[in-house]
Every structure is written in structure tokens, then in C-alpha cells.
PDB file of N, CA and C in Angstrom:
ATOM      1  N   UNK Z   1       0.827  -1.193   0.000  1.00 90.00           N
ATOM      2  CA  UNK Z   1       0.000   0.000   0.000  1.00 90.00           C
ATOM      3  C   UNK Z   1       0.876   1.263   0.000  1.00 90.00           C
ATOM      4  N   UNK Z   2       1.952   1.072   0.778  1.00 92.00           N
ATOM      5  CA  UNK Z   2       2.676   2.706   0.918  1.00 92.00           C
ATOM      6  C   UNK Z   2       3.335   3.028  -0.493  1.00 92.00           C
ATOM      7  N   UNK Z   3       3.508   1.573  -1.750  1.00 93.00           N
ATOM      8  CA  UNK Z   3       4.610   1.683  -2.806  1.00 93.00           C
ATOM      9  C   UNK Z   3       3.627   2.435  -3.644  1.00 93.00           C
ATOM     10  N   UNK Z   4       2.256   1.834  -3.198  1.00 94.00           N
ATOM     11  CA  UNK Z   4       0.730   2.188  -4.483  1.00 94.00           C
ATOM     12  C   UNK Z   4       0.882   3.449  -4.016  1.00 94.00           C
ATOM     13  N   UNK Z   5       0.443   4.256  -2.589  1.00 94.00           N
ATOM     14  CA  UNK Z   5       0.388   5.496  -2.661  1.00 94.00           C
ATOM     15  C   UNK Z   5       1.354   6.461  -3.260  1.00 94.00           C
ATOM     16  N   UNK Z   6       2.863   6.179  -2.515  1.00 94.00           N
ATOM     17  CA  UNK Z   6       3.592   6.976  -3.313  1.00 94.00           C
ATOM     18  C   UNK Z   6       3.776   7.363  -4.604  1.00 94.00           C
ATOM     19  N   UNK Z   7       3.684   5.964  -5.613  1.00 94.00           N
ATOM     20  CA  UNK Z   7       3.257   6.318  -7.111  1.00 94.00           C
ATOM     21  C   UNK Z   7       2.415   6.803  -7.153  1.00 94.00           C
ATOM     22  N   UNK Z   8       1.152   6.855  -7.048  1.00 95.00           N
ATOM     23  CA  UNK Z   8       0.069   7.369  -6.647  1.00 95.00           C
ATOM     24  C   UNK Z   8      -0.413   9.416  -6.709  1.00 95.00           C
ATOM     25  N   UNK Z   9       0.456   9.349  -5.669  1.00 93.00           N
ATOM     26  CA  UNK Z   9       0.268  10.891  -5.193  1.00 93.00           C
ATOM     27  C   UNK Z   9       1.419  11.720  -5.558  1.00 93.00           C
ATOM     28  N   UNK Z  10       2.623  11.050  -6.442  1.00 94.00           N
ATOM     29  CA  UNK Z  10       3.789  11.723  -6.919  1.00 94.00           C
ATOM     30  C   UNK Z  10       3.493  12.492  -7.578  1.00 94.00           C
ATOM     31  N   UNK Z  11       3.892  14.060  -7.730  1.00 92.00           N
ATOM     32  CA  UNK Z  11       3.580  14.850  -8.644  1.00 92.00           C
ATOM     33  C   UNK Z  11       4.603  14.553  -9.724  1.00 92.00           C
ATOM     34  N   UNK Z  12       5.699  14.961  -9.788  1.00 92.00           N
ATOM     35  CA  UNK Z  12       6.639  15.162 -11.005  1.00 92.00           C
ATOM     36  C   UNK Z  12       7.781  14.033 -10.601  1.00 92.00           C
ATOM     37  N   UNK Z  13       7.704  12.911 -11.884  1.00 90.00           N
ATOM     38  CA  UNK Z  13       8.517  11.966 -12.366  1.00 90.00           C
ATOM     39  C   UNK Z  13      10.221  12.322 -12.306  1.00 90.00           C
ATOM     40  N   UNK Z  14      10.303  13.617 -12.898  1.00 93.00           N
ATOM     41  CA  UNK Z  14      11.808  14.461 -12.700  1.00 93.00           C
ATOM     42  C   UNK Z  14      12.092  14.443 -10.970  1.00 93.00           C
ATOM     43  N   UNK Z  15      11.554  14.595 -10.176  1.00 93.00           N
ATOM     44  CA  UNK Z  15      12.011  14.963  -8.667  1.00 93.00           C
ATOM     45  C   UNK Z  15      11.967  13.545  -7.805  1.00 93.00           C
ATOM     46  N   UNK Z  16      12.498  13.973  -6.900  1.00 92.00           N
ATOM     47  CA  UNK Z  16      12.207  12.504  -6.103  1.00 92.00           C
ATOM     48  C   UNK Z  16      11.072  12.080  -5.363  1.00 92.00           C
ATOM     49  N   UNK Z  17      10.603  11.335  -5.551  1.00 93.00           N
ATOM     50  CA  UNK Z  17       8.901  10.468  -4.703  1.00 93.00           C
ATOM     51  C   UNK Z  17       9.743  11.017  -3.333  1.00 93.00           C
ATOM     52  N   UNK Z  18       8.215  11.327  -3.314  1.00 93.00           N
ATOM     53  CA  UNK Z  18       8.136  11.861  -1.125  1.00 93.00           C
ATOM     54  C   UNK Z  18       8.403  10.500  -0.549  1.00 93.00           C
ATOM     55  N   UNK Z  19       8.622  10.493   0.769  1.00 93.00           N
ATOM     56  CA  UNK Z  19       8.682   9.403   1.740  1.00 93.00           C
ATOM     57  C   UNK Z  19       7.931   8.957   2.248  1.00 93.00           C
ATOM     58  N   UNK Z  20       7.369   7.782   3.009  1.00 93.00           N
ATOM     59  CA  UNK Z  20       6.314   7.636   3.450  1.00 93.00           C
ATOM     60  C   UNK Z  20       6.150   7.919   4.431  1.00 93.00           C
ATOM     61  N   UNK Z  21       7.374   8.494   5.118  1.00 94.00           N
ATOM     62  CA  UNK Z  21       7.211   9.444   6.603  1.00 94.00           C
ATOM     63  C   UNK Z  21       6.363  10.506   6.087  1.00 94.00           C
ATOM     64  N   UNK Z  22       6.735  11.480   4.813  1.00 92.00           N
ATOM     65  CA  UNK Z  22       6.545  12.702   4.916  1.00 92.00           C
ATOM     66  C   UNK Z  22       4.871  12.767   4.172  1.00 92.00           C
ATOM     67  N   UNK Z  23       4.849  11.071   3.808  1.00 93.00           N
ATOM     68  CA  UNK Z  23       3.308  10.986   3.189  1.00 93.00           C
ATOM     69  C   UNK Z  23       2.490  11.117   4.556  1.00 93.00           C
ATOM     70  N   UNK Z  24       2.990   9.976   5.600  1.00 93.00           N
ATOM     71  CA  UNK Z  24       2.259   9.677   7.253  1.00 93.00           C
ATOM     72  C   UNK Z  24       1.858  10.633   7.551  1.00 93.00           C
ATOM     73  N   UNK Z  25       2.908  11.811   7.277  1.00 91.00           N
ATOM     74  CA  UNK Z  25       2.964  12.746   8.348  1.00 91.00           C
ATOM     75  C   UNK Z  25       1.764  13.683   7.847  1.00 91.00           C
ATOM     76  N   UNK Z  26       1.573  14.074   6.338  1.00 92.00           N
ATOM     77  CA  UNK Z  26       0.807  14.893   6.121  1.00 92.00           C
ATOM     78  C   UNK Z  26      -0.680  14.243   6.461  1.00 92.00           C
ATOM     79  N   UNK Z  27      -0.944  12.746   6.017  1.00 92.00           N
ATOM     80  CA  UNK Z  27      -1.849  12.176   6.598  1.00 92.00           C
ATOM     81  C   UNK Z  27      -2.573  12.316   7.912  1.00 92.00           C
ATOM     82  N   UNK Z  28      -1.438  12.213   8.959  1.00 91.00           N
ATOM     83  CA  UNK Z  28      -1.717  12.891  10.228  1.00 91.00           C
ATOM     84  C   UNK Z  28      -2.391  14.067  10.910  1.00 91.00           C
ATOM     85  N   UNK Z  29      -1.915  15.057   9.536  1.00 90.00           N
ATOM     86  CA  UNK Z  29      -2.745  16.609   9.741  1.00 90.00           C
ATOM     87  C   UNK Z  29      -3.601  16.400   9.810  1.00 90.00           C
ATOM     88  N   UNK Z  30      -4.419  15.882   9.115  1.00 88.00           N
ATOM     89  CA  UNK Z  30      -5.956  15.856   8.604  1.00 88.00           C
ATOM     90  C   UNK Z  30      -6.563  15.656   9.897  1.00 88.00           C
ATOM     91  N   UNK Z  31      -7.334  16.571  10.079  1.00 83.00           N
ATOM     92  CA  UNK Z  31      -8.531  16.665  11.517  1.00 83.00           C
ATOM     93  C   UNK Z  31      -9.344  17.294  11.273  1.00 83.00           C
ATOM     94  N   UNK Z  32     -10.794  16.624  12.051  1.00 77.00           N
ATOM     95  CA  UNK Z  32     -12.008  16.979  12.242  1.00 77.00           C
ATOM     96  C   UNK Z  32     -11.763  18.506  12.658  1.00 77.00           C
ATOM     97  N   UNK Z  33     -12.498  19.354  11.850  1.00 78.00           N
ATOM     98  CA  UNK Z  33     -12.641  20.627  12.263  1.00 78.00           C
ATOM     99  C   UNK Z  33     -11.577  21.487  11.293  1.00 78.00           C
ATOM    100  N   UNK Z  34     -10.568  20.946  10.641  1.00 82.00           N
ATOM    101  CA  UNK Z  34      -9.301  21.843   9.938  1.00 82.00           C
ATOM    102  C   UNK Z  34      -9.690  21.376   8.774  1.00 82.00           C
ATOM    103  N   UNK Z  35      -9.945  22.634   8.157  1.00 84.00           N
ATOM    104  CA  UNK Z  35      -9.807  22.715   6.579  1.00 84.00           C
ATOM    105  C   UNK Z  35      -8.679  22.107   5.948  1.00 84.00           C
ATOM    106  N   UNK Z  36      -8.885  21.712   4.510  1.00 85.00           N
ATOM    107  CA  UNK Z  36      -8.103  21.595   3.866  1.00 85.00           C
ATOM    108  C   UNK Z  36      -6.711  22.026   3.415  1.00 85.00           C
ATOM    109  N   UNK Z  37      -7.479  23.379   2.634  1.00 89.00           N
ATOM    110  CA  UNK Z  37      -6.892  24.478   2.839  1.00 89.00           C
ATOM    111  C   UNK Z  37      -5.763  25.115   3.909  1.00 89.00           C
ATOM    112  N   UNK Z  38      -5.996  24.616   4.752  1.00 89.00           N
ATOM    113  CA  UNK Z  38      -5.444  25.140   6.687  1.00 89.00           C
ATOM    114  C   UNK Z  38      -4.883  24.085   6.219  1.00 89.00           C
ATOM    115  N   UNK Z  39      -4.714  22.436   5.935  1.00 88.00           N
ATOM    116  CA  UNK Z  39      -3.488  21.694   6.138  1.00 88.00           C
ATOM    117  C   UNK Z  39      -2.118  21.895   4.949  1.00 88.00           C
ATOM    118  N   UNK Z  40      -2.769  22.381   3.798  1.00 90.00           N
ATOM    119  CA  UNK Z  40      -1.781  22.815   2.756  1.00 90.00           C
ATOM    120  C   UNK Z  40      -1.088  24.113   3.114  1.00 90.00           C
ATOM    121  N   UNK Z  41      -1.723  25.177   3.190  1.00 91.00           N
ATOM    122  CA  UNK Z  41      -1.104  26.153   3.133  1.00 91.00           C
ATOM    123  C   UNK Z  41      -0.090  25.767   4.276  1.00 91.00           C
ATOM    124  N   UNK Z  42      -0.195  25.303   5.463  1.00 89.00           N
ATOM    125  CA  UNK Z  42       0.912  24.950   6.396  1.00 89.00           C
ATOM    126  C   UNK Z  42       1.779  24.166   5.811  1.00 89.00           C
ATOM    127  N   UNK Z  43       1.414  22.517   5.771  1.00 91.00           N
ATOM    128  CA  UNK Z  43       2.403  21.650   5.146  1.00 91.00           C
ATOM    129  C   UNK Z  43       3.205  21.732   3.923  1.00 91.00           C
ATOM    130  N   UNK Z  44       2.134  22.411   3.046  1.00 91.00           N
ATOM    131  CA  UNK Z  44       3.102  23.041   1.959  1.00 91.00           C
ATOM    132  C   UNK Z  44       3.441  21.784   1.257  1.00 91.00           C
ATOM    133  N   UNK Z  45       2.436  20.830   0.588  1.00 89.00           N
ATOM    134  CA  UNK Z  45       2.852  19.437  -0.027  1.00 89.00           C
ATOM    135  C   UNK Z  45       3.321  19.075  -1.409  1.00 89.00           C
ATOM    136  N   UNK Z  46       3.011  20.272  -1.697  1.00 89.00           N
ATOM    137  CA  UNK Z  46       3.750  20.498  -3.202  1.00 89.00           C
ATOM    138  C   UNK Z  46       5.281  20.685  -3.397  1.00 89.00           C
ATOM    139  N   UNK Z  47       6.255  21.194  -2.221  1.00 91.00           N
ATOM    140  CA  UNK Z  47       7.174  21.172  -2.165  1.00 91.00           C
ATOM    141  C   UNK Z  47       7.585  19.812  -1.565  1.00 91.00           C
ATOM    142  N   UNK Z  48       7.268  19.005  -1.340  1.00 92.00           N
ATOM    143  CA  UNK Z  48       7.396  17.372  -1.507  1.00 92.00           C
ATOM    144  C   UNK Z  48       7.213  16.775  -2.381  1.00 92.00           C
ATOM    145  N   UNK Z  49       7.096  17.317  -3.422  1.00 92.00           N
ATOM    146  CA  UNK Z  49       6.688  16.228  -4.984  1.00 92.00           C
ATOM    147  C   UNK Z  49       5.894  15.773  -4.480  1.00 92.00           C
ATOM    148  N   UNK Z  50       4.456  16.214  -4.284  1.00 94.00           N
ATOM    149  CA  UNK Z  50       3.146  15.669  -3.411  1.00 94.00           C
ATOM    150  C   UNK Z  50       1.445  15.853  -4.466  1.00 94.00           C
ATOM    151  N   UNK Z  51       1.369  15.012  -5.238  1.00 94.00           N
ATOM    152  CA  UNK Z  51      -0.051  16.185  -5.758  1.00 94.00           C
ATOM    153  C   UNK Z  51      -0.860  16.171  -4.465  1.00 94.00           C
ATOM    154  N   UNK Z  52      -1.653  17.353  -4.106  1.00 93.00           N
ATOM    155  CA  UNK Z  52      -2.691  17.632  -2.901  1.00 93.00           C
ATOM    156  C   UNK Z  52      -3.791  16.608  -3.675  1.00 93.00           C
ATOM    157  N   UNK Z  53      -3.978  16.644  -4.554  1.00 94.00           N
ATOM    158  CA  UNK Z  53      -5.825  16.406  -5.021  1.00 94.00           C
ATOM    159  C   UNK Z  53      -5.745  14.965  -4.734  1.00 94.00           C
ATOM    160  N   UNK Z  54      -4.451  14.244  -5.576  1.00 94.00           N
ATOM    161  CA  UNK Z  54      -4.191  12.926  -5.339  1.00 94.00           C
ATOM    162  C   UNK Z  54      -3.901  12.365  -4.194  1.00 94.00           C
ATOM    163  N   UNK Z  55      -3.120  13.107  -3.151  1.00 94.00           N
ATOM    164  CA  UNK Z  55      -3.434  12.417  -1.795  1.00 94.00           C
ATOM    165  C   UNK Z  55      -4.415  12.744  -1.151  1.00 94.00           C
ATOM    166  N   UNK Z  56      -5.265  13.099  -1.441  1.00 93.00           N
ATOM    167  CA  UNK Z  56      -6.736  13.536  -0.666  1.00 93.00           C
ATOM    168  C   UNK Z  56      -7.671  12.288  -1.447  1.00 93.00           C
ATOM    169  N   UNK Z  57      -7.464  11.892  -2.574  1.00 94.00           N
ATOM    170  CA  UNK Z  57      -8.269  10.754  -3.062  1.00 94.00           C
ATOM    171  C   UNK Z  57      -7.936   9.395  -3.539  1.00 94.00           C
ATOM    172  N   UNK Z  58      -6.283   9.377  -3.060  1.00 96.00           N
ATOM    173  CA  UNK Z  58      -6.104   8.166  -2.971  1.00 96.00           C
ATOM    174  C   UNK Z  58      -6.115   7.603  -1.310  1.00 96.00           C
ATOM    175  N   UNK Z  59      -6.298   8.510  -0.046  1.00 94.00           N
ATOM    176  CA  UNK Z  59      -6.674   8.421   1.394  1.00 94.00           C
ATOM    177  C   UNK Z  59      -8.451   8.142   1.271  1.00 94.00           C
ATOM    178  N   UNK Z  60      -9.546   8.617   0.343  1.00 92.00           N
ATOM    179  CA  UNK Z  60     -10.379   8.655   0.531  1.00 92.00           C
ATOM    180  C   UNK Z  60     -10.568   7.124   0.074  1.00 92.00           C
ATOM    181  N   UNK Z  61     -10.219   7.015  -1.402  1.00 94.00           N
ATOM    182  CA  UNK Z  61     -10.490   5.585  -1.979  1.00 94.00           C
ATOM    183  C   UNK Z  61      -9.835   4.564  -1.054  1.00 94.00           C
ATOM    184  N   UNK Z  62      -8.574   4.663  -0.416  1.00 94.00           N
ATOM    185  CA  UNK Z  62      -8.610   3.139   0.564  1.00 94.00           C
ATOM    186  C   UNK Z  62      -8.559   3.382   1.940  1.00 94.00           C
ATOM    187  N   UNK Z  63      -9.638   4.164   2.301  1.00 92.00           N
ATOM    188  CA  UNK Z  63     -10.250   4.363   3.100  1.00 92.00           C
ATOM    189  C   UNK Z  63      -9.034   4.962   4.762  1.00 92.00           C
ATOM    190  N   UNK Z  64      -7.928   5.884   4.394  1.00 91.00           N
ATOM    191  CA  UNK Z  64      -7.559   6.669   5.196  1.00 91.00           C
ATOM    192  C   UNK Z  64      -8.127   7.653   5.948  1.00 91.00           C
ATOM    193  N   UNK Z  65      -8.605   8.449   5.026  1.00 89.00           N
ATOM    194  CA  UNK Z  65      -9.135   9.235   5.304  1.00 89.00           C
ATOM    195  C   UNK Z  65     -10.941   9.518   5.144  1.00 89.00           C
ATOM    196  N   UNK Z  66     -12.199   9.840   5.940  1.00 85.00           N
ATOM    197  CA  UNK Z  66     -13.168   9.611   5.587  1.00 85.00           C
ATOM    198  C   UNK Z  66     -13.697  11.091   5.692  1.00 85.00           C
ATOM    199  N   UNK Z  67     -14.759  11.197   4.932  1.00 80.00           N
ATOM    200  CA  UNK Z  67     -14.989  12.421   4.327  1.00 80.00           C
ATOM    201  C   UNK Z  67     -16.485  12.847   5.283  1.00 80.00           C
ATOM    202  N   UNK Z  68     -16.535  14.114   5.955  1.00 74.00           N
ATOM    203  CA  UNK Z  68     -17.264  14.429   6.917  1.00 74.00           C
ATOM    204  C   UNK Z  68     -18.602  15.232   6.252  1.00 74.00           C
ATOM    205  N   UNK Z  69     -19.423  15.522   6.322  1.00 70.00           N
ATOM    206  CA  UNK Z  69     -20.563  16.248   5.876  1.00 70.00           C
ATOM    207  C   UNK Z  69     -21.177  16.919   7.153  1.00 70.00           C
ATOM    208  N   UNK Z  70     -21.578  17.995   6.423  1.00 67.00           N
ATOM    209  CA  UNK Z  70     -22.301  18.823   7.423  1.00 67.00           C
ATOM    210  C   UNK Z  70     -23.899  19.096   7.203  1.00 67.00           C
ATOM    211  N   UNK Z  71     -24.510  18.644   8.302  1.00 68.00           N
ATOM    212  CA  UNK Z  71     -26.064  19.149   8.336  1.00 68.00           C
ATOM    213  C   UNK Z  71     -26.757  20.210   8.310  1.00 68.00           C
ATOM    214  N   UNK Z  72     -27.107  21.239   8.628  1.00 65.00           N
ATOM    215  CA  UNK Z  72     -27.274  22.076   9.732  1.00 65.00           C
ATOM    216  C   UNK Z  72     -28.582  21.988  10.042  1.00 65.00           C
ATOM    217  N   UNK Z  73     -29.061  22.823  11.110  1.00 66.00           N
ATOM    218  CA  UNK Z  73     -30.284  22.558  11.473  1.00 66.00           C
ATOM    219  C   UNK Z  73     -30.728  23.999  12.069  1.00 66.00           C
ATOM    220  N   UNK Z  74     -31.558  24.213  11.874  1.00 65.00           N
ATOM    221  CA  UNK Z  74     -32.038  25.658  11.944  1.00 65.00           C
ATOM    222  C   UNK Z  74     -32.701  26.152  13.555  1.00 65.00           C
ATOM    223  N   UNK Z  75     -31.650  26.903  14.344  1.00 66.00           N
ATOM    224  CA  UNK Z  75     -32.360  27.469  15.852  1.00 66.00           C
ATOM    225  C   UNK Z  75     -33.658  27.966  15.534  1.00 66.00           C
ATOM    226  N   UNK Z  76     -34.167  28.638  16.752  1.00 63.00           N
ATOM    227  CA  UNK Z  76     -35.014  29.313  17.206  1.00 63.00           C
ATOM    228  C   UNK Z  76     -35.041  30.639  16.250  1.00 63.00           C
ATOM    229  N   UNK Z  77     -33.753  30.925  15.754  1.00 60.00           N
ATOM    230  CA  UNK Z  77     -33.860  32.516  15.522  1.00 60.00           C
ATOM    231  C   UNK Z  77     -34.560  32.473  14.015  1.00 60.00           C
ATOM    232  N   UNK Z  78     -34.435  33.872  13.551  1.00 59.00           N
ATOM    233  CA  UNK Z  78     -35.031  34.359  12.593  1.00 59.00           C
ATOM    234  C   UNK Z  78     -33.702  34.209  11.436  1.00 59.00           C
ATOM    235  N   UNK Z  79     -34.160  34.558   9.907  1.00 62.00           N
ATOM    236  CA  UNK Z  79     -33.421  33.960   8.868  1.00 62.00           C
ATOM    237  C   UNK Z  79     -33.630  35.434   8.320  1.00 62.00           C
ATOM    238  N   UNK Z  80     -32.660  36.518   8.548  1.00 62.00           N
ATOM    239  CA  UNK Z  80     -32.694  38.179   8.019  1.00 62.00           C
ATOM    240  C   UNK Z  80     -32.041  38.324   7.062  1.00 62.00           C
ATOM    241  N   UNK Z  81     -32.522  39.332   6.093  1.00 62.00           N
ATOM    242  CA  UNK Z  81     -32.133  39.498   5.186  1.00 62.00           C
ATOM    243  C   UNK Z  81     -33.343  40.364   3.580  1.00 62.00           C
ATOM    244  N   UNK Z  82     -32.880  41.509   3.503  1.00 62.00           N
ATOM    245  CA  UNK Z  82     -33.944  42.461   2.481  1.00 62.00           C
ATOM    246  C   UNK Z  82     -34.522  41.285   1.379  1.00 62.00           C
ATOM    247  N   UNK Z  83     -34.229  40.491   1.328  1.00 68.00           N
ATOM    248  CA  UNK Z  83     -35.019  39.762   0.099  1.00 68.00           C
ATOM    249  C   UNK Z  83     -36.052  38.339   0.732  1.00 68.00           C
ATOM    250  N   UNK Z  84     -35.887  38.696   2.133  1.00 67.00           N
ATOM    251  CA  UNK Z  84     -36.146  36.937   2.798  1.00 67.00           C
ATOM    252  C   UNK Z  84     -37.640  37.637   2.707  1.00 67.00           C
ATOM    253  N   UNK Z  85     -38.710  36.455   2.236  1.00 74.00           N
ATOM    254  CA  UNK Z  85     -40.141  36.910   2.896  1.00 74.00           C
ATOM    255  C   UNK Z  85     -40.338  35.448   3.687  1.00 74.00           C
ATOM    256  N   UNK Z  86     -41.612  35.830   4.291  1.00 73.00           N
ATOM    257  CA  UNK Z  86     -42.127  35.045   5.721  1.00 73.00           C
ATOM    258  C   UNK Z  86     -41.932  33.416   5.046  1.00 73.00           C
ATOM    259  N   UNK Z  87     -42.589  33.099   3.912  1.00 74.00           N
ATOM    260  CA  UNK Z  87     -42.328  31.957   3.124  1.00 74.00           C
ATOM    261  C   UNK Z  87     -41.213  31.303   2.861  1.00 74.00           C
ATOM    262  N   UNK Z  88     -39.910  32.492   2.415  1.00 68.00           N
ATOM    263  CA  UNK Z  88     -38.834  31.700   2.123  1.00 68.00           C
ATOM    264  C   UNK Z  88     -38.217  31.141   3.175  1.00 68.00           C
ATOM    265  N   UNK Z  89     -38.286  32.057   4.234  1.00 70.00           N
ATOM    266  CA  UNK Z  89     -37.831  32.016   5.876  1.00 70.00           C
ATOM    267  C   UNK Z  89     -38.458  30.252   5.945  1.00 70.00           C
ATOM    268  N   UNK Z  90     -39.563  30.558   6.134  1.00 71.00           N
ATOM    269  CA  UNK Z  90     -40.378  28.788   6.597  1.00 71.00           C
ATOM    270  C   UNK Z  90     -39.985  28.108   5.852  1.00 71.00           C
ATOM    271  N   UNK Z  91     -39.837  27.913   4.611  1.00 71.00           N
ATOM    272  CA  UNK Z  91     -39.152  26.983   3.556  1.00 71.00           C
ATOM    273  C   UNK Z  91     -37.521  26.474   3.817  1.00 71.00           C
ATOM    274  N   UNK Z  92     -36.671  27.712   4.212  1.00 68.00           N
ATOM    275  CA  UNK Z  92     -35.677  27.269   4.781  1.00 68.00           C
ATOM    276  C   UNK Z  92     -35.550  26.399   5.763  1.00 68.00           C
ATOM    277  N   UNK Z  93     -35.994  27.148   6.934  1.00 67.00           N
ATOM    278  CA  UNK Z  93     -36.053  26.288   8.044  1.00 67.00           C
ATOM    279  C   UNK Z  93     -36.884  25.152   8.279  1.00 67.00           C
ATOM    280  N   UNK Z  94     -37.433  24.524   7.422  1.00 65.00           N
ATOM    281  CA  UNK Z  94     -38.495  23.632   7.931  1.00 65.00           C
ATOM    282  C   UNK Z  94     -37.714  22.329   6.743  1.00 65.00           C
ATOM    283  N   UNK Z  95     -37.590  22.911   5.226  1.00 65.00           N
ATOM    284  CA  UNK Z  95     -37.170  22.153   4.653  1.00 65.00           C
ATOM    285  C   UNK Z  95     -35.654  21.708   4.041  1.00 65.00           C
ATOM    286  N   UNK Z  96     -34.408  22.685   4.463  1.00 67.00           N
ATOM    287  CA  UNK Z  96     -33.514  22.812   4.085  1.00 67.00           C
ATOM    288  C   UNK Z  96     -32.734  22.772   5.379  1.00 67.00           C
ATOM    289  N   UNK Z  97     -32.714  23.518   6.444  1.00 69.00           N
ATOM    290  CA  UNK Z  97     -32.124  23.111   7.623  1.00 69.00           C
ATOM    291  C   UNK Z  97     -32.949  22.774   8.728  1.00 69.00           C
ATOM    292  N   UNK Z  98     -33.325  21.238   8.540  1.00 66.00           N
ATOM    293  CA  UNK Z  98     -33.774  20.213   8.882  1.00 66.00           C
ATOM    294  C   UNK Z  98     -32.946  19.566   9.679  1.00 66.00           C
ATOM    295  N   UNK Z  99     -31.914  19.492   9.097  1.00 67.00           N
ATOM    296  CA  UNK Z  99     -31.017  18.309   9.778  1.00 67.00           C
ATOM    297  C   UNK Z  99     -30.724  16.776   8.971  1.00 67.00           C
ATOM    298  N   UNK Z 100     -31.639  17.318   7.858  1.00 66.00           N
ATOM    299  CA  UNK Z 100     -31.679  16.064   6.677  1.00 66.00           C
ATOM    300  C   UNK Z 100     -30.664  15.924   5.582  1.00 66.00           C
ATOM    301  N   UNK Z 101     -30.355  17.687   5.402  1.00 64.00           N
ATOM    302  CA  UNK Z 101     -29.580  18.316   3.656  1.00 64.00           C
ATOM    303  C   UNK Z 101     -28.093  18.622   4.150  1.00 64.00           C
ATOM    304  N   UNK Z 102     -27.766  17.857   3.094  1.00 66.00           N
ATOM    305  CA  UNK Z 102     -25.751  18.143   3.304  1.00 66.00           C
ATOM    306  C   UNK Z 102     -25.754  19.434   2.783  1.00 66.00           C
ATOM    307  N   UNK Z 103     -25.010  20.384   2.910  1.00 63.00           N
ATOM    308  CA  UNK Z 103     -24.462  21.752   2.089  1.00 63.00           C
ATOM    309  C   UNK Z 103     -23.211  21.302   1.455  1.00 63.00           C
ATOM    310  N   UNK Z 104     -22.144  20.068   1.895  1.00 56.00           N
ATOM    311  CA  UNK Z 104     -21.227  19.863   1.631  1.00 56.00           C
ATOM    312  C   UNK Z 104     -21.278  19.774   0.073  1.00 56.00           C
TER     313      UNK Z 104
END
């Protein structure tokens, strides 16, 4: 598995394949609550001969990494805004943040 990923997620054939420390390690970042975004711009995986897209979906396909979705569900409060009328408001909240609909 670590020989498949590294071919895998190698960006450029000219440079040298990352390590599988420095694959682990970026693996490791990945946490509930931290953007994507927030783990690249830190780790910086492109300067590892790393494609980002490819280690994000070769972790998803054998099941490293699992992919989170968000619900939401609509409080008590009101839904403001110059274009909202009483309808769209109830339509939102009753049928869209439910607790049923991914936004992801």
C-alpha cells in the first residue's frame, strides 16, 4: 500500500517520490474541524513532490481518510435578510435546515 500510494500521489517523475514518513505525516494533519486548505497552506505538499488532489483521493479511496458532511439545522432565531419573505424564511427552516440536507 505505501509503494501504491507513493506512485500514486507523486507529482513530477523528474524529482524525487516523497517518503512515506513525509506521506504519514501529512496524513496525520488531517482533523475533524481543519480545513483543507489550513493543512496545505501549512504543510506546503507540493514542495514534496506531493499532488494535494491525489493524496486527498487516494486516502479517501482506501479508506484513510473519511470524508465528513455537514447538516445544519435551523435554531429558534429568525433567517434576516432584504429579500427573505415570511415563506422563504419557513421553507428554509423547515425544509432545508432540517437536519436532513448536506451543504457539503
Amino acid at each position: 500500500l505505501q509503494d501504491e500510494c507513493i506512485e500514486y500521489i507523486k507529482m513530477d517523475e523528474r524529482y524525487p517520490s516523497p517518503s512515506w514518513e513525509v506521506i504519514f505525516n501529512l496524513y496525520e494533519t488531517f482533523q475533524s474541524g481543519i480545513k483543507l486548505k489550513q493543512v496545505f497552506l501549512y504543510e506546503k505538499p507540493f514542495m514534496r513532490n506531493v499532488n494535494e488532489r491525489r493524496l486527498v483521493e487516494f486516502g479517501l479511496l482506501k479508506g484513510i481518510l473519511k470524508r465528513l458532511h455537514k447538516y445544519p439545522v435551523a435554531s429558534n432565531g429568525t433567517i434576516t435578510g432584504s429579500n427573505v419573505t415570511p415563506e422563504l424564511q419557513e421553507y428554509i427552516q423547515h425544509q432545508v435546515l432540517d437536519g436532513q440536507h448536506s451543504y457539503d
